[in-house]
Coordinates of C-alpha atoms in Angstrom, one line a residue:
M1 CA -2.0 153.3 -21.4
W2 CA -4.3 150.8 -23.1
Y3 CA -7.8 150.0 -22.0
I4 CA -10.4 147.5 -22.9
L5 CA -14.0 148.6 -22.9
I6 CA -16.5 146.0 -21.8
A7 CA -19.9 146.1 -23.4
K8 CA -19.9 149.8 -24.3
R9 CA -18.0 151.9 -26.9
E10 CA -18.3 155.4 -25.3
W11 CA -18.2 156.6 -21.8
D12 CA -21.8 156.1 -20.7
G13 CA -21.4 154.2 -17.5
G14 CA -19.9 151.1 -19.1
V15 CA -17.0 149.4 -17.4
K16 CA -13.5 150.3 -18.5
V17 CA -10.4 148.4 -17.3
R18 CA -6.7 148.2 -18.0
V19 CA -5.3 145.2 -19.9
K20 CA -2.1 143.8 -18.2
I21 CA 0.1 141.0 -19.3
K22 CA 1.0 138.0 -17.1
H23 CA 4.8 138.4 -17.5
E24 CA 5.7 135.1 -16.0
K25 CA 3.2 133.1 -18.1
L26 CA 4.7 134.8 -21.3
R27 CA 8.2 134.0 -20.1
E28 CA 7.1 130.3 -19.6
Y29 CA 5.8 130.1 -23.2
M30 CA 9.1 131.6 -24.4
R31 CA 11.2 129.1 -22.4
R32 CA 9.1 126.2 -23.8
N33 CA 9.7 127.4 -27.3
N34 CA 13.3 128.3 -26.6
W35 CA 12.7 131.8 -27.8
S36 CA 14.7 134.9 -26.8
E37 CA 13.0 138.3 -26.7
K38 CA 14.4 139.0 -30.1
D39 CA 13.0 135.7 -31.4
L40 CA 9.6 136.6 -30.1
A41 CA 9.7 140.1 -31.6
E42 CA 10.7 138.7 -35.0
K43 CA 7.9 136.1 -34.9
M44 CA 5.3 138.8 -33.9
G45 CA 6.6 141.3 -36.5
V46 CA 7.2 144.0 -33.9
S47 CA 10.4 145.7 -32.8
Y48 CA 12.6 144.2 -30.2
V49 CA 12.2 147.4 -28.2
T50 CA 8.4 146.9 -28.0
V51 CA 8.9 143.4 -26.6
Y52 CA 11.6 144.6 -24.3
R53 CA 9.4 147.4 -22.9
V54 CA 6.4 145.2 -22.4
L55 CA 8.3 142.5 -20.6
R56 CA 9.9 145.0 -18.3
K57 CA 6.6 146.7 -17.5
K58 CA 7.7 150.0 -19.1
R59 CA 4.8 149.8 -21.6
E60 CA 1.3 148.2 -21.5
P61 CA 0.4 145.8 -24.3
G62 CA -1.7 147.5 -27.0
N63 CA -4.4 145.8 -29.1
E64 CA -1.9 145.1 -31.9
F65 CA 0.6 143.5 -29.5
I66 CA -2.1 141.4 -27.9
A67 CA -3.4 140.1 -31.3
K68 CA 0.0 139.4 -32.6
L69 CA 1.1 137.6 -29.5
L70 CA -1.9 135.4 -29.4
N71 CA -1.4 134.6 -33.1
V72 CA 2.2 133.6 -32.5
L73 CA 1.5 131.5 -29.4
K74 CA -0.8 128.9 -30.9
G75 CA -3.1 127.5 -28.3
A76 CA -2.6 130.3 -25.8
T77 CA -5.7 132.2 -24.7
F78 CA -6.3 135.8 -23.7
E79 CA -7.1 134.6 -20.2
E80 CA -3.8 132.7 -19.9
L81 CA -1.6 135.7 -20.9
F82 CA -3.6 138.8 -19.8
Y83 CA -5.7 140.1 -17.0
L84 CA -8.0 143.0 -16.5
D85 CA -6.7 145.5 -13.9
G86 CA -9.0 147.9 -12.1
A87 CA -11.7 150.3 -13.3
V88 CA -10.7 153.5 -15.1
T89 CA -12.2 156.8 -14.2
K90 CA -13.9 159.0 -16.8
R91 CA -11.0 161.4 -16.7
E92 CA -8.4 158.7 -17.4
W93 CA -10.6 157.4 -20.2
E94 CA -10.9 160.8 -21.9
V95 CA -7.1 161.5 -21.5
N96 CA -5.9 158.2 -22.8
K97 CA -8.5 157.2 -25.5

């Protein structure tokens, strides 16, 4: 799992949340550009399997995926394509960092 840390770098009471993708919004961008999943993967410079897994909710988007997606989708914002989902416990943070 991937997390975003808001305002703090280590677990010291800062807020930690999961970053999730807005799948329908991404699909909308893909339709507008007439891109298949393979096209998107190629433009992002990631494997088709990575795009496949993220779009089917089998994998959370990581930092690199997020950055590359926003770079490819000119004009798209983080807020349009992603949302922050729920606080993470200290144990989850330690296990997954």
